[in-house]
Amino acid sequence: MAYYPTKHLLITLFLLISQISFCQDDIKIDAFKTFNFRCYGQSDSIMLPDDCVGPRYYNYEEGCIISFNSPDSARVDILCGGDAVLTINKAYVVVDSILDNGKIVSSSYYDKITNKYARKDYILNSTIIYENVSEEKKYEYNMLFNMFTEDRKTN
């Protein structure tokens, strides 16, 4: 997937409008950063909170897992390959799933002991998850994941 600067300008505009529309005072446009990575041999990017570190690549025979971590212990993983499954910690329980043509395309999770959230989305030949996200950051991660997955549906 190619890098399009115009796409990121539109995403920034979307974030600004979303902030105004939803009165989310704690979300700041400059709090996000575009992270570039390679998946299936092609350049790609994802917007995440600017304190994230990555990408880190964990290669295996059929592909790789790309990982981003933040100081508050939140984690984002992207699976680019076959014969592997990204799993959510067993302490999380499913709170919502979205179906498309009878297939689960997104599931949201909650861990009541840690009060943390997780999400798993299936996109084309990839899977993306976030895990260990606080209540305060859940909206941001969901918004960023929605943009990431919607963009891949149109490409």
Coordinates of C-alpha atoms in Angstrom, one line a residue:
M1 CA 0.0 0.0 0.0
A2 CA 1.4 3.3 -1.1
Y3 CA 1.9 6.4 1.1
Y4 CA -0.4 9.3 0.1
P5 CA 0.4 12.7 1.9
T6 CA -3.1 13.9 0.9
K7 CA -4.6 11.0 2.9
H8 CA -2.9 12.1 6.1
L9 CA -4.1 15.7 5.5
L10 CA -7.6 14.4 5.3
I11 CA -7.1 12.3 8.4
T12 CA -5.9 15.3 10.3
L13 CA -8.9 17.3 9.1
F14 CA -11.2 14.5 10.2
L15 CA -9.6 14.4 13.7
L16 CA -10.0 18.1 14.0
I17 CA -13.7 18.0 13.0
S18 CA -14.2 15.0 15.3
Q19 CA -12.7 16.8 18.2
I20 CA -15.1 19.8 17.6
S21 CA -18.1 17.6 16.9
F22 CA -17.8 15.3 19.9
C23 CA -16.4 18.0 22.3
Q24 CA -13.5 15.8 23.2
D25 CA -11.3 18.4 24.9
D26 CA -8.7 15.9 25.9
I27 CA -7.9 14.8 22.3
K28 CA -5.3 17.0 20.6
I29 CA -4.4 16.6 16.9
D30 CA -0.7 17.0 17.7
A31 CA -1.0 14.1 20.1
F32 CA -0.9 11.7 17.1
K33 CA 1.9 10.6 14.9
T34 CA 2.1 8.6 11.6
F35 CA 4.1 5.5 11.9
N36 CA 5.4 3.9 8.7
F37 CA 5.9 0.2 8.4
R38 CA 6.2 -2.6 5.8
C39 CA 3.5 -5.3 5.4
Y40 CA 3.5 -7.9 2.7
G41 CA 6.5 -6.1 1.1
Q42 CA 4.7 -2.8 0.7
S43 CA 4.9 0.5 2.6
D44 CA 2.0 1.3 4.8
S45 CA 1.3 3.6 7.7
I46 CA -0.9 3.9 10.8
M47 CA -1.7 6.9 13.0
L48 CA -1.2 6.3 16.7
P49 CA -0.6 8.3 19.9
D50 CA 2.7 10.1 19.5
D51 CA 4.2 8.5 22.6
C52 CA 4.1 5.1 20.9
V53 CA 7.4 3.3 20.0
G54 CA 7.8 1.2 16.9
P55 CA 7.5 -0.5 14.7
R56 CA 9.2 -3.6 16.0
Y57 CA 9.1 -6.6 13.6
Y58 CA 8.8 -10.1 14.8
N59 CA 9.5 -12.4 11.8
Y60 CA 8.4 -15.9 11.4
E61 CA 8.3 -18.3 8.5
E62 CA 5.0 -17.1 7.0
G63 CA 5.4 -13.4 7.6
C64 CA 5.7 -11.0 10.5
I65 CA 4.0 -9.3 13.4
I66 CA 4.5 -5.6 13.7
S67 CA 4.3 -4.2 17.2
F68 CA 3.9 -0.7 18.6
N69 CA 4.1 0.0 22.4
S70 CA 3.3 3.0 24.5
P71 CA 4.7 4.0 27.9
D72 CA 1.3 3.4 29.5
S73 CA 1.6 -0.3 28.4
A74 CA -0.9 -0.1 25.6
R75 CA 0.1 -2.2 22.6
V76 CA -0.9 -2.4 18.9
D77 CA 0.0 -5.4 16.8
I78 CA -0.5 -6.0 13.1
L79 CA -0.3 -9.4 11.6
C80 CA 1.2 -9.5 8.1
G81 CA 1.4 -13.2 7.2
G82 CA -0.3 -16.6 7.3
D83 CA -0.4 -19.5 9.7
A84 CA -0.6 -17.3 12.8
V85 CA -3.3 -15.8 15.0
L86 CA -3.1 -12.7 17.1
T87 CA -4.8 -13.4 20.4
I88 CA -6.2 -11.2 23.1
N89 CA -5.3 -12.0 26.7
K90 CA -7.8 -14.5 28.2
A91 CA -8.7 -12.1 31.0
Y92 CA -10.6 -10.0 28.5
V93 CA -14.2 -10.8 27.7
V94 CA -16.0 -9.9 24.4
V95 CA -18.3 -7.0 24.9
D96 CA -19.2 -6.3 21.2
S97 CA -18.7 -7.8 17.7
I98 CA -19.4 -6.4 14.3
L99 CA -20.4 -8.8 11.5
D100 CA -20.2 -8.3 7.8
N101 CA -21.8 -11.0 5.6
G102 CA -21.9 -13.4 8.6
K103 CA -18.2 -13.0 9.4
I104 CA -16.8 -11.2 12.5
V105 CA -14.8 -8.2 11.3
S106 CA -14.2 -6.5 14.6
S107 CA -14.5 -7.5 18.3
S108 CA -14.2 -5.3 21.4
Y109 CA -13.0 -6.6 24.7
Y110 CA -12.9 -5.5 28.4
D111 CA -10.9 -6.8 31.4
K112 CA -12.8 -5.9 34.5
I113 CA -9.9 -6.6 36.8
T114 CA -7.5 -4.1 35.1
N115 CA -10.3 -1.9 33.7
K116 CA -8.5 -2.0 30.3
Y117 CA -9.8 -2.5 26.8
A118 CA -8.8 -4.4 23.7
R119 CA -10.0 -4.7 20.1
K120 CA -9.3 -7.0 17.2
D121 CA -10.1 -6.2 13.6
Y122 CA -9.8 -8.4 10.5
I123 CA -8.8 -6.5 7.4
L124 CA -8.2 -8.2 4.0
N125 CA -5.3 -10.6 4.8
S126 CA -4.3 -9.0 8.0
T127 CA -5.4 -8.7 11.6
I128 CA -4.8 -5.7 13.9
I129 CA -5.3 -5.6 17.6
Y130 CA -4.9 -3.1 20.5
E131 CA -4.7 -4.3 24.0
N132 CA -4.2 -2.8 27.5
V133 CA -5.8 0.5 26.6
S134 CA -7.2 2.7 29.4
E135 CA -10.8 4.0 29.5
E136 CA -9.3 7.5 28.9
K137 CA -7.6 6.4 25.6
K138 CA -10.2 4.0 24.3
Y139 CA -12.0 6.7 22.2
E140 CA -8.7 7.7 20.6
Y141 CA -7.6 4.1 19.8
N142 CA -11.1 3.3 18.4
M143 CA -11.1 6.4 16.2
L144 CA -7.6 5.6 14.9
F145 CA -8.5 2.0 14.3
N146 CA -11.7 3.0 12.5
M147 CA -9.6 5.2 10.1
F148 CA -7.0 2.5 9.6
T149 CA -9.6 -0.2 8.7
E150 CA -11.9 2.0 6.6
D151 CA -8.9 3.1 4.5
R152 CA -8.1 -0.5 3.8
K153 CA -11.6 -1.3 2.7
T154 CA -11.4 1.2 -0.1
N155 CA -7.9 0.3 -1.3

